[in-house]
PDB file of C-alpha atoms and ligand atoms in Angstrom:
ATOM      1  CA  MET A   1      25.365  21.180  83.904  1.00 59.00           C
ATOM      2  CA  THR A   2      28.633  19.928  82.571  1.00 73.00           C
ATOM      3  CA  LEU A   3      29.460  16.434  81.596  1.00 92.00           C
ATOM      4  CA  THR A   4      31.622  14.239  83.989  1.00 97.00           C
ATOM      5  CA  VAL A   5      34.441  11.752  83.358  1.00 98.00           C
ATOM      6  CA  SER A   6      34.456   8.815  85.589  1.00 98.00           C
ATOM      7  CA  ALA A   7      38.045   7.668  86.417  1.00 98.00           C
ATOM      8  CA  ASN A   8      38.702   5.066  89.223  1.00 98.00           C
ATOM      9  CA  GLY A   9      36.011   6.495  91.619  1.00 98.00           C
ATOM     10  CA  ALA A  10      36.253  10.143  90.780  1.00 98.00           C
ATOM     11  CA  GLU A  11      33.609  12.031  88.918  1.00 98.00           C
ATOM     12  CA  ILE A  12      35.570  15.041  87.190  1.00 98.00           C
ATOM     13  CA  PRO A  13      33.578  17.679  85.322  1.00 98.00           C
ATOM     14  CA  ALA A  14      34.664  17.532  81.778  1.00 98.00           C
ATOM     15  CA  ILE A  15      35.486  21.315  81.753  1.00 98.00           C
ATOM     16  CA  GLY A  16      37.341  22.790  84.549  1.00 98.00           C
ATOM     17  CA  PHE A  17      38.659  26.476  84.990  1.00 98.00           C
ATOM     18  CA  GLY A  18      42.515  26.800  84.919  1.00 98.00           C
ATOM     19  CA  THR A  19      44.103  29.305  87.106  1.00 98.00           C
ATOM     20  CA  TRP A  20      47.678  29.736  86.152  1.00 98.00           C
ATOM     21  CA  GLU A  21      48.899  33.059  86.117  1.00 97.00           C
ATOM     22  CA  LEU A  22      45.806  34.438  87.505  1.00 98.00           C
ATOM     23  CA  ARG A  23      46.857  36.306  90.672  1.00 97.00           C
ATOM     24  CA  GLY A  24      45.115  38.433  93.415  1.00 97.00           C
ATOM     25  CA  GLU A  25      41.916  40.237  92.815  1.00 97.00           C
ATOM     26  CA  THR A  26      41.663  38.935  89.229  1.00 97.00           C
ATOM     27  CA  CYS A  27      42.103  35.431  90.384  1.00 98.00           C
ATOM     28  CA  ARG A  28      39.468  35.715  92.964  1.00 98.00           C
ATOM     29  CA  GLN A  29      37.095  37.504  90.391  1.00 98.00           C
ATOM     30  CA  MET A  30      37.565  35.072  87.616  1.00 98.00           C
ATOM     31  CA  VAL A  31      37.102  32.095  89.817  1.00 98.00           C
ATOM     32  CA  THR A  32      33.885  33.579  90.966  1.00 98.00           C
ATOM     33  CA  ARG A  33      32.804  34.264  87.414  1.00 98.00           C
ATOM     34  CA  ALA A  34      33.587  30.665  86.536  1.00 98.00           C
ATOM     35  CA  LEU A  35      31.463  29.443  89.396  1.00 98.00           C
ATOM     36  CA  ASP A  36      28.650  31.660  88.331  1.00 98.00           C
ATOM     37  CA  ALA A  37      28.959  30.504  84.602  1.00 98.00           C
ATOM     38  CA  GLY A  38      28.459  26.843  85.754  1.00 98.00           C
ATOM     39  CA  TYR A  39      32.122  25.598  86.238  1.00 98.00           C
ATOM     40  CA  ARG A  40      32.187  22.945  89.019  1.00 98.00           C
ATOM     41  CA  HIS A  41      35.967  22.047  88.571  1.00 98.00           C
ATOM     42  CA  ILE A  42      38.757  24.586  89.444  1.00 98.00           C
ATOM     43  CA  ASP A  43      42.526  23.870  88.801  1.00 99.00           C
ATOM     44  CA  THR A  44      45.263  25.431  90.945  1.00 98.00           C
ATOM     45  CA  ALA A  45      48.650  24.479  92.280  1.00 98.00           C
ATOM     46  CA  ALA A  46      51.024  25.432  95.127  1.00 98.00           C
ATOM     47  CA  MET A  47      53.287  26.660  92.389  1.00 98.00           C
ATOM     48  CA  TYR A  48      50.565  29.347  91.069  1.00 98.00           C
ATOM     49  CA  ALA A  49      50.822  31.306  94.246  1.00 98.00           C
ATOM     50  CA  ASN A  50      46.936  31.894  93.965  1.00 98.00           C
ATOM     51  CA  GLU A  51      45.707  29.209  96.347  1.00 98.00           C
ATOM     52  CA  ARG A  52      44.337  31.726  98.812  1.00 98.00           C
ATOM     53  CA  GLU A  53      42.275  33.469  96.221  1.00 98.00           C
ATOM     54  CA  VAL A  54      40.920  30.328  94.794  1.00 98.00           C
ATOM     55  CA  GLY A  55      39.882  29.236  98.308  1.00 98.00           C
ATOM     56  CA  ASP A  56      38.378  32.672  99.135  1.00 98.00           C
ATOM     57  CA  ALA A  57      36.267  32.659  95.960  1.00 98.00           C
ATOM     58  CA  ILE A  58      35.075  29.003  96.583  1.00 98.00           C
ATOM     59  CA  ARG A  59      34.167  29.671 100.210  1.00 97.00           C
ATOM     60  CA  ASP A  60      32.363  32.765  99.272  1.00 98.00           C
ATOM     61  CA  HIS A  61      30.423  31.449  96.476  1.00 98.00           C
ATOM     62  CA  VAL A  62      26.884  30.241  97.050  1.00 98.00           C
ATOM     63  CA  THR A  63      27.566  26.757  95.439  1.00 98.00           C
ATOM     64  CA  ALA A  64      28.024  24.236  97.969  1.00 98.00           C
ATOM     65  CA  ARG A  65      31.891  23.058  98.426  1.00 97.00           C
ATOM     66  CA  GLU A  66      30.819  19.479  97.958  1.00 97.00           C
ATOM     67  CA  ASP A  67      29.542  20.429  94.317  1.00 98.00           C
ATOM     68  CA  ILE A  68      33.216  21.859  93.305  1.00 98.00           C
ATOM     69  CA  PHE A  69      35.903  19.576  92.343  1.00 98.00           C
ATOM     70  CA  LEU A  70      39.155  21.257  93.292  1.00 98.00           C
ATOM     71  CA  THR A  71      42.531  20.181  92.276  1.00 99.00           C
ATOM     72  CA  THR A  72      45.799  21.220  93.424  1.00 99.00           C
ATOM     73  CA  LYS A  73      49.387  20.245  92.846  1.00 99.00           C
ATOM     74  CA  VAL A  74      52.732  19.630  94.606  1.00 98.00           C
ATOM     75  CA  TRP A  75      55.562  21.162  92.931  1.00 98.00           C
ATOM     76  CA  TYR A  76      58.362  18.564  91.880  1.00 98.00           C
ATOM     77  CA  THR A  77      60.921  19.562  94.337  1.00 98.00           C
ATOM     78  CA  ASP A  78      58.420  18.822  97.102  1.00 98.00           C
ATOM     79  CA  VAL A  79      57.621  15.154  96.151  1.00 98.00           C
ATOM     80  CA  GLY A  80      59.800  13.295  98.712  1.00 98.00           C
ATOM     81  CA  ASP A  81      58.229  11.387 101.531  1.00 98.00           C
ATOM     82  CA  GLY A  82      57.330  14.092 104.286  1.00 98.00           C
ATOM     83  CA  ALA A  83      57.768  17.044 102.089  1.00 98.00           C
ATOM     84  CA  LEU A  84      54.677  15.975  99.589  1.00 98.00           C
ATOM     85  CA  GLN A  85      52.548  15.716 102.614  1.00 98.00           C
ATOM     86  CA  ARG A  86      53.803  18.884 104.021  1.00 98.00           C
ATOM     87  CA  SER A  87      53.248  20.779 100.796  1.00 98.00           C
ATOM     88  CA  ALA A  88      49.546  19.270 100.765  1.00 98.00           C
ATOM     89  CA  GLU A  89      48.827  20.657 104.107  1.00 98.00           C
ATOM     90  CA  ALA A  90      50.156  24.138 103.343  1.00 98.00           C
ATOM     91  CA  SER A  91      47.824  24.085 100.193  1.00 98.00           C
ATOM     92  CA  LEU A  92      44.801  23.210 102.379  1.00 98.00           C
ATOM     93  CA  GLU A  93      45.681  25.931 104.960  1.00 98.00           C
ATOM     94  CA  LYS A  94      45.768  28.485 101.947  1.00 98.00           C
ATOM     95  CA  LEU A  95      42.884  27.225 100.383  1.00 98.00           C
ATOM     96  CA  GLY A  96      41.028  27.229 103.751  1.00 98.00           C
ATOM     97  CA  ILE A  97      39.570  23.653 103.251  1.00 97.00           C
ATOM     98  CA  ASP A  98      40.073  20.507 104.926  1.00 96.00           C
ATOM     99  CA  LYS A  99      40.660  18.412 101.805  1.00 98.00           C
ATOM    100  CA  VAL A 100      40.911  18.803  98.008  1.00 98.00           C
ATOM    101  CA  ASP A 101      39.230  16.595  95.722  1.00 98.00           C
ATOM    102  CA  LEU A 102      42.373  16.072  93.847  1.00 99.00           C
ATOM    103  CA  LEU A 103      46.019  16.129  94.603  1.00 99.00           C
ATOM    104  CA  LEU A 104      48.445  15.761  91.830  1.00 99.00           C
ATOM    105  CA  ILE A 105      52.282  15.564  91.473  1.00 99.00           C
ATOM    106  CA  HIS A 106      52.822  18.585  89.262  1.00 98.00           C
ATOM    107  CA  TRP A 107      55.912  16.966  87.567  1.00 98.00           C
ATOM    108  CA  PRO A 108      57.773  13.682  88.010  1.00 98.00           C
ATOM    109  CA  SER A 109      61.108  14.653  90.039  1.00 98.00           C
ATOM    110  CA  PRO A 110      64.175  13.640  88.329  1.00 97.00           C
ATOM    111  CA  SER A 111      65.959  13.354  91.656  1.00 97.00           C
ATOM    112  CA  VAL A 112      63.540  11.749  94.124  1.00 98.00           C
ATOM    113  CA  PRO A 113      63.242   8.018  93.855  1.00 98.00           C
ATOM    114  CA  PHE A 114      60.318   7.321  91.562  1.00 98.00           C
ATOM    115  CA  ASP A 115      58.742   4.749  93.990  1.00 98.00           C
ATOM    116  CA  GLU A 116      59.012   7.470  96.763  1.00 98.00           C
ATOM    117  CA  GLN A 117      57.267   9.878  94.953  1.00 98.00           C
ATOM    118  CA  ILE A 118      54.136   7.494  94.200  1.00 98.00           C
ATOM    119  CA  ARG A 119      54.290   6.206  97.853  1.00 98.00           C
ATOM    120  CA  ALA A 120      54.082   9.697  99.350  1.00 98.00           C
ATOM    121  CA  LEU A 121      51.279  10.650  97.082  1.00 98.00           C
ATOM    122  CA  CYS A 122      49.423   7.500  98.109  1.00 98.00           C
ATOM    123  CA  LYS A 123      50.066   8.158 101.951  1.00 98.00           C
ATOM    124  CA  ALA A 124      48.754  11.680 101.434  1.00 98.00           C
ATOM    125  CA  ARG A 125      45.404  10.176 100.509  1.00 98.00           C
ATOM    126  CA  ARG A 126      45.325   7.705 103.279  1.00 98.00           C
ATOM    127  CA  GLN A 127      46.104  10.728 105.648  1.00 98.00           C
ATOM    128  CA  GLY A 128      42.876  12.259 104.329  1.00 98.00           C
ATOM    129  CA  LEU A 129      44.530  15.351 102.638  1.00 98.00           C
ATOM    130  CA  ALA A 130      42.732  14.696  99.403  1.00 98.00           C
ATOM    131  CA  ALA A 131      39.962  12.528  98.306  1.00 98.00           C
ATOM    132  CA  HIS A 132      41.610  11.466  95.276  1.00 98.00           C
ATOM    133  CA  ILE A 133      45.094  11.582  93.648  1.00 99.00           C
ATOM    134  CA  GLY A 134      47.100  11.660  90.316  1.00 99.00           C
ATOM    135  CA  ILE A 135      49.917  12.809  88.369  1.00 99.00           C
ATOM    136  CA  SER A 136      50.747  15.505  85.965  1.00 99.00           C
ATOM    137  CA  ASN A 137      53.054  15.598  83.056  1.00 98.00           C
ATOM    138  CA  PHE A 138      53.648  11.788  83.166  1.00 98.00           C
ATOM    139  CA  PRO A 139      54.383  10.244  79.698  1.00 98.00           C
ATOM    140  CA  SER A 140      53.181   6.870  78.965  1.00 98.00           C
ATOM    141  CA  ASP A 141      55.973   4.738  80.362  1.00 98.00           C
ATOM    142  CA  LEU A 142      55.858   6.810  83.760  1.00 98.00           C
ATOM    143  CA  VAL A 143      52.053   6.217  83.766  1.00 98.00           C
ATOM    144  CA  GLU A 144      52.703   2.484  83.836  1.00 98.00           C
ATOM    145  CA  ALA A 145      55.457   2.646  86.391  1.00 98.00           C
ATOM    146  CA  ALA A 146      53.057   4.832  88.672  1.00 98.00           C
ATOM    147  CA  MET A 147      50.391   2.137  88.284  1.00 98.00           C
ATOM    148  CA  ARG A 148      52.775  -0.465  89.468  1.00 98.00           C
ATOM    149  CA  HIS A 149      53.867   1.475  92.556  1.00 98.00           C
ATOM    150  CA  ALA A 150      50.515   2.939  93.506  1.00 98.00           C
ATOM    151  CA  SER A 151      48.787   1.588  96.407  1.00 98.00           C
ATOM    152  CA  GLU A 152      45.681   3.826  96.112  1.00 98.00           C
ATOM    153  CA  PRO A 153      43.798   4.474  92.855  1.00 98.00           C
ATOM    154  CA  LEU A 154      45.152   7.348  90.553  1.00 98.00           C
ATOM    155  CA  VAL A 155      42.545   9.052  88.693  1.00 98.00           C
ATOM    156  CA  ALA A 156      44.154  11.559  86.421  1.00 99.00           C
ATOM    157  CA  ASN A 157      47.196  12.379  84.546  1.00 99.00           C
ATOM    158  CA  GLN A 158      47.168  16.248  83.632  1.00 99.00           C
ATOM    159  CA  VAL A 159      49.196  16.820  80.524  1.00 98.00           C
ATOM    160  CA  GLU A 160      49.513  19.315  77.690  1.00 98.00           C
ATOM    161  CA  TYR A 161      47.081  18.493  74.801  1.00 98.00           C
ATOM    162  CA  HIS A 162      45.559  20.637  72.055  1.00 98.00           C
ATOM    163  CA  PRO A 163      45.310  19.868  68.364  1.00 98.00           C
ATOM    164  CA  TYR A 164      48.865  20.609  67.577  1.00 98.00           C
ATOM    165  CA  LEU A 165      50.076  17.981  70.043  1.00 98.00           C
ATOM    166  CA  ASP A 166      49.692  14.221  69.461  1.00 97.00           C
ATOM    167  CA  GLN A 167      48.849  12.650  72.887  1.00 98.00           C
ATOM    168  CA  ARG A 168      47.658   9.223  71.671  1.00 98.00           C
ATOM    169  CA  ALA A 169      50.318   7.356  73.526  1.00 98.00           C
ATOM    170  CA  VAL A 170      49.382   9.009  76.958  1.00 98.00           C
ATOM    171  CA  HIS A 171      45.840   8.937  76.065  1.00 98.00           C
ATOM    172  CA  ALA A 172      46.040   5.049  75.511  1.00 98.00           C
ATOM    173  CA  ALA A 173      47.947   4.552  78.837  1.00 98.00           C
ATOM    174  CA  CYS A 174      45.357   6.474  80.580  1.00 98.00           C
ATOM    175  CA  ARG A 175      42.413   4.522  79.167  1.00 98.00           C
ATOM    176  CA  LYS A 176      44.177   1.148  79.969  1.00 98.00           C
ATOM    177  CA  HIS A 177      44.192   2.093  83.649  1.00 98.00           C
ATOM    178  CA  GLY A 178      41.020   4.315  83.957  1.00 98.00           C
ATOM    179  CA  LEU A 179      42.698   7.582  84.698  1.00 98.00           C
ATOM    180  CA  ALA A 180      41.098  10.734  82.994  1.00 98.00           C
ATOM    181  CA  LEU A 181      43.401  12.758  80.668  1.00 99.00           C
ATOM    182  CA  VAL A 182      43.210  16.373  81.848  1.00 99.00           C
ATOM    183  CA  ALA A 183      44.148  18.464  78.980  1.00 99.00           C
ATOM    184  CA  TYR A 184      46.168  21.449  79.904  1.00 98.00           C
ATOM    185  CA  SER A 185      46.810  24.506  77.563  1.00 98.00           C
ATOM    186  CA  PRO A 186      43.827  23.009  75.850  1.00 98.00           C
ATOM    187  CA  ILE A 187      43.537  25.859  73.205  1.00 98.00           C
ATOM    188  CA  ASP A 188      47.336  26.096  72.970  1.00 98.00           C
ATOM    189  CA  ARG A 189      46.995  29.620  74.638  1.00 97.00           C
ATOM    190  CA  GLY A 190      44.877  30.776  71.707  1.00 97.00           C
ATOM    191  CA  GLN A 191      47.623  29.953  69.010  1.00 97.00           C
ATOM    192  CA  VAL A 192      45.550  27.051  67.396  1.00 98.00           C
ATOM    193  CA  LEU A 193      42.486  29.144  67.079  1.00 98.00           C
ATOM    194  CA  GLN A 194      43.260  30.803  63.892  1.00 97.00           C
ATOM    195  CA  GLU A 195      43.647  27.580  61.926  1.00 98.00           C
ATOM    196  CA  ALA A 196      41.696  27.485  58.872  1.00 98.00           C
ATOM    197  CA  VAL A 197      40.122  24.052  59.679  1.00 98.00           C
ATOM    198  CA  ILE A 198      38.838  25.301  63.126  1.00 98.00           C
ATOM    199  CA  GLU A 199      37.663  28.468  61.789  1.00 98.00           C
ATOM    200  CA  GLU A 200      35.850  26.740  58.901  1.00 98.00           C
ATOM    201  CA  ILE A 201      34.059  24.328  61.551  1.00 98.00           C
ATOM    202  CA  ALA A 202      33.242  27.333  63.686  1.00 98.00           C
ATOM    203  CA  GLU A 203      31.728  29.185  60.853  1.00 98.00           C
ATOM    204  CA  GLU A 204      29.592  25.994  59.914  1.00 98.00           C
ATOM    205  CA  LYS A 205      28.320  25.534  63.384  1.00 98.00           C
ATOM    206  CA  GLU A 206      27.998  29.044  64.527  1.00 98.00           C
ATOM    207  CA  LYS A 207      30.475  28.559  67.357  1.00 98.00           C
ATOM    208  CA  THR A 208      33.683  30.281  68.412  1.00 98.00           C
ATOM    209  CA  PRO A 209      36.962  28.695  67.478  1.00 98.00           C
ATOM    210  CA  ALA A 210      37.848  28.162  71.330  1.00 98.00           C
ATOM    211  CA  GLN A 211      34.212  26.286  71.549  1.00 98.00           C
ATOM    212  CA  ILE A 212      35.135  23.911  68.687  1.00 98.00           C
ATOM    213  CA  VAL A 213      38.537  23.087  70.125  1.00 99.00           C
ATOM    214  CA  LEU A 214      37.042  22.349  73.660  1.00 98.00           C
ATOM    215  CA  ARG A 215      34.320  20.276  72.160  1.00 98.00           C
ATOM    216  CA  TRP A 216      37.045  18.283  70.299  1.00 98.00           C
ATOM    217  CA  HIS A 217      38.563  17.485  73.814  1.00 98.00           C
ATOM    218  CA  ILE A 218      35.556  16.531  75.568  1.00 98.00           C
ATOM    219  CA  GLN A 219      34.222  14.195  72.828  1.00 98.00           C
ATOM    220  CA  GLN A 220      37.311  12.027  73.321  1.00 98.00           C
ATOM    221  CA  GLU A 221      36.931   9.370  75.810  1.00 98.00           C
ATOM    222  CA  GLY A 222      38.170  10.085  79.305  1.00 98.00           C
ATOM    223  CA  VAL A 223      39.203  13.515  78.333  1.00 98.00           C
ATOM    224  CA  VAL A 224      38.782  16.655  80.523  1.00 98.00           C
ATOM    225  CA  ALA A 225      39.807  20.193  79.431  1.00 98.00           C
ATOM    226  CA  ILE A 226      40.820  23.170  81.749  1.00 98.00           C
ATOM    227  CA  PRO A 227      41.022  26.407  79.776  1.00 98.00           C
ATOM    228  CA  ARG A 228      41.799  29.530  81.411  1.00 98.00           C
ATOM    229  CA  SER A 229      40.809  33.155  80.824  1.00 98.00           C
ATOM    230  CA  SER A 230      41.099  36.510  82.475  1.00 97.00           C
ATOM    231  CA  ARG A 231      38.100  37.827  80.583  1.00 97.00           C
ATOM    232  CA  ALA A 232      34.630  37.035  81.788  1.00 97.00           C
ATOM    233  CA  GLU A 233      33.056  36.752  78.448  1.00 98.00           C
ATOM    234  CA  ARG A 234      35.493  34.166  77.559  1.00 98.00           C
ATOM    235  CA  VAL A 235      35.156  32.283  80.847  1.00 98.00           C
ATOM    236  CA  GLU A 236      31.511  31.843  79.693  1.00 98.00           C
ATOM    237  CA  GLU A 237      32.201  31.219  76.145  1.00 98.00           C
ATOM    238  CA  ASN A 238      34.452  28.234  77.105  1.00 98.00           C
ATOM    239  CA  ILE A 239      31.854  26.291  79.080  1.00 98.00           C
ATOM    240  CA  ASP A 240      29.052  26.990  76.683  1.00 98.00           C
ATOM    241  CA  ILE A 241      29.786  23.827  74.571  1.00 98.00           C
ATOM    242  CA  HIS A 242      27.089  21.227  75.391  1.00 96.00           C
ATOM    243  CA  ASP A 243      24.632  22.234  72.707  1.00 97.00           C
ATOM    244  CA  PHE A 244      26.389  20.983  69.729  1.00 98.00           C
ATOM    245  CA  ALA A 245      28.509  17.938  68.600  1.00 98.00           C
ATOM    246  CA  LEU A 246      31.293  17.402  66.137  1.00 98.00           C
ATOM    247  CA  THR A 247      31.108  14.595  63.536  1.00 98.00           C
ATOM    248  CA  PRO A 248      33.640  11.889  63.470  1.00 98.00           C
ATOM    249  CA  GLN A 249      34.976  13.588  60.328  1.00 98.00           C
ATOM    250  CA  GLU A 250      35.255  16.881  61.893  1.00 98.00           C
ATOM    251  CA  MET A 251      37.001  15.394  64.986  1.00 98.00           C
ATOM    252  CA  GLY A 252      39.459  13.817  62.488  1.00 98.00           C
ATOM    253  CA  ARG A 253      40.208  16.989  60.607  1.00 98.00           C
ATOM    254  CA  ILE A 254      40.887  18.678  63.943  1.00 98.00           C
ATOM    255  CA  SER A 255      43.244  15.708  65.042  1.00 98.00           C
ATOM    256  CA  ALA A 256      45.125  15.850  61.899  1.00 98.00           C
ATOM    257  CA  LEU A 257      46.564  19.345  62.857  1.00 98.00           C
ATOM    258  CA  ALA A 258      49.059  17.368  65.098  1.00 98.00           C
ATOM    259  CA  ARG A 259      52.700  18.214  64.139  1.00 97.00           C
ATOM    260  CA  PRO A 260      56.210  17.112  65.573  1.00 95.00           C
ATOM    261  CA  ASP A 261      56.933  20.483  66.995  1.00 95.00           C
ATOM    262  CA  GLY A 262      53.483  20.954  68.752  1.00 97.00           C
ATOM    263  CA  ARG A 263      54.705  20.831  72.220  1.00 98.00           C
ATOM    264  CA  ARG A 264      55.112  24.088  73.914  1.00 97.00           C
ATOM    265  CA  ILE A 265      55.973  23.330  77.631  1.00 98.00           C
ATOM    266  CA  ASP A 266      59.191  21.387  77.769  1.00 98.00           C
ATOM    267  CA  PRO A 267      61.397  22.625  81.070  1.00 98.00           C
ATOM    268  CA  GLN A 268      64.622  21.369  81.765  1.00 97.00           C
ATOM    269  CA  TRP A 269      63.180  19.110  84.328  1.00 98.00           C
ATOM    270  CA  ALA A 270      60.804  17.508  82.077  1.00 98.00           C
ATOM    271  CA  PRO A 271      60.694  13.698  81.727  1.00 98.00           C
ATOM    272  CA  ARG A 272      61.489  12.079  78.308  1.00 97.00           C
ATOM    273  CA  TRP A 273      58.291  12.420  76.353  1.00 98.00           C
ATOM    274  CA  ASP A 274      56.626  10.028  74.186  1.00 96.00           C
ATOM    275  CA  ALA A 275      57.552  10.330  70.495  1.00 90.00           C
ATOM    276  CA  ALA A 276      55.508  12.902  68.491  1.00 78.00           C
ATOM    277  CA  ALA A 277      53.654  11.984  65.399  1.00 64.00           C
TER     278      ALA A 277
HETATM  279  N1  LIG B   1      50.230  20.493  84.939  1.00 81.05           N
HETATM  280  C1  LIG B   1      50.883  21.616  84.309  1.00 81.05           C
HETATM  281  O1  LIG B   1      52.150  21.495  84.245  1.00 81.05           O
HETATM  282  C2  LIG B   1      50.166  22.669  83.606  1.00 81.05           C
HETATM  283  C3  LIG B   1      50.900  23.667  82.594  1.00 81.05           C
HETATM  284  C4  LIG B   1      50.200  24.637  82.044  1.00 81.05           C
HETATM  285  C5  LIG B   1      48.920  24.887  82.418  1.00 81.05           C
HETATM  286  N2  LIG B   1      48.187  24.061  83.331  1.00 81.05           N
HETATM  287  C6  LIG B   1      46.608  24.288  83.608  1.00 81.05           C
HETATM  288  O2  LIG B   1      46.020  24.459  82.489  1.00 81.05           O
HETATM  289  C7  LIG B   1      45.183  25.692  82.531  1.00 81.05           C
HETATM  290  C8  LIG B   1      45.205  26.036  81.094  1.00 81.05           C
HETATM  291  O3  LIG B   1      46.273  26.118  80.421  1.00 81.05           O
HETATM  292  P1  LIG B   1      47.054  27.543  79.896  1.00 81.05           P
HETATM  293  O4  LIG B   1      46.614  28.397  80.959  1.00 81.05           O
HETATM  294  O5  LIG B   1      48.458  27.185  79.690  1.00 81.05           O
HETATM  295  O6  LIG B   1      46.497  27.846  78.560  1.00 81.05           O
HETATM  296  P2  LIG B   1      44.961  27.845  77.676  1.00 81.05           P
HETATM  297  O7  LIG B   1      43.749  27.704  78.477  1.00 81.05           O
HETATM  298  O8  LIG B   1      45.046  26.852  76.376  1.00 81.05           O
HETATM  299  O9  LIG B   1      45.141  29.367  77.117  1.00 81.05           O
HETATM  300  C9  LIG B   1      44.970  30.479  77.862  1.00 81.05           C
HETATM  301  C10 LIG B   1      45.188  31.516  76.983  1.00 81.05           C
HETATM  302  O10 LIG B   1      44.023  31.506  76.008  1.00 81.05           O
HETATM  303  C11 LIG B   1      43.418  32.866  75.959  1.00 81.05           C
HETATM  304  N3  LIG B   1      41.899  32.386  75.866  1.00 81.05           N
HETATM  305  C12 LIG B   1      41.104  31.848  76.618  1.00 81.05           C
HETATM  306  N4  LIG B   1      39.827  31.481  76.304  1.00 81.05           N
HETATM  307  C13 LIG B   1      39.992  32.186  74.964  1.00 81.05           C
HETATM  308  C14 LIG B   1      38.950  32.092  73.914  1.00 81.05           C
HETATM  309  N5  LIG B   1      37.586  31.831  74.167  1.00 81.05           N
HETATM  310  N6  LIG B   1      39.192  32.819  72.755  1.00 81.05           N
HETATM  311  C15 LIG B   1      40.415  33.401  72.671  1.00 81.05           C
HETATM  312  N7  LIG B   1      41.496  33.361  73.545  1.00 81.05           N
HETATM  313  C16 LIG B   1      41.282  32.764  74.679  1.00 81.05           C
HETATM  314  C17 LIG B   1      43.643  33.536  77.308  1.00 81.05           C
HETATM  315  O11 LIG B   1      43.661  34.896  77.262  1.00 81.05           O
HETATM  316  P3  LIG B   1      42.774  35.784  78.102  1.00 81.05           P
HETATM  317  O12 LIG B   1      43.058  35.649  79.634  1.00 81.05           O
HETATM  318  O13 LIG B   1      42.982  37.278  77.617  1.00 81.05           O
HETATM  319  O14 LIG B   1      41.214  35.427  77.854  1.00 81.05           O
HETATM  320  C18 LIG B   1      45.176  32.853  77.721  1.00 81.05           C
HETATM  321  O15 LIG B   1      45.994  33.804  77.169  1.00 81.05           O
HETATM  322  C19 LIG B   1      46.293  26.587  83.283  1.00 81.05           C
HETATM  323  O16 LIG B   1      45.609  27.872  83.845  1.00 81.05           O
HETATM  324  C20 LIG B   1      46.547  25.774  84.516  1.00 81.05           C
HETATM  325  O17 LIG B   1      45.523  25.738  85.529  1.00 81.05           O
HETATM  326  C21 LIG B   1      48.781  22.794  83.899  1.00 81.05           C
END
């Protein structure tokens, strides 16, 4: 049983399964393996082109639908009033369900008026398309702006977060307003795992480097992590992090890996990020 993070009325399992780049049969199989391994939180998006396979795996699994926290996202070109709701409806059709647990704006749109994006998201919740709503790739100033425009509770901001990337400003904004910070690329796609500090702590604890980094995430208040893998043994490894704890000193040593060039995902439509440490 994974821990959950309480966020403005939502109970979000602290480890979720990411599905970006998992397609077709591999996606269906890996989501099934994730549910077998005890994941109760699955992350997809309209953009991932795998909602049908995610939906099939969830429907075919023995786990009751209400026990699975399912997130999908609306791509940033579809966040105008009307377009956002149509995207959410198309996702539900592909997923084969009548409501997602969490619907996110995948990226803030640089062209649709900001207040319209947030109002459309809130409307989708009122229309019953999602139990909860949230945002993704919003830096701290846009979290504040979103809170000002939202007429429904926002429960999460999904952002890039791993030991190389200082996200204290976003984390503080999320804590101030009760949102979960959902860490994407939580192990920096494997690149942080060879760090000597991580390897050393892993050896001491008899855990793998990925388990150390994922434990570092979920020991932070209000933080959820959604690692992805296409290998069954790693899917199991990444959720098996509940039988040990990191000391405050170990947490600090891992956080000290943050560096100014730690951000990996920075497309041309990205917002102005918080300053790096
Ligand atoms: N909101 C957004 O804009 C956004 C952006 C990016 C990602 N996301 C979400 O976040 C999820 C996770 O992020 P991510 O996929 O970018 O990166 P990630 O989870 O940090 O890393 C995935 C990579 O690490 C490898 N890996 C997984 N477990 C491992 C382990 N225990 N030991 C060693 N290597 C391991 C995987 O390879 P194998 O497959 O070979 O195991 C894969 O190449 C995505 O799938 C997606 O759902 C959201």
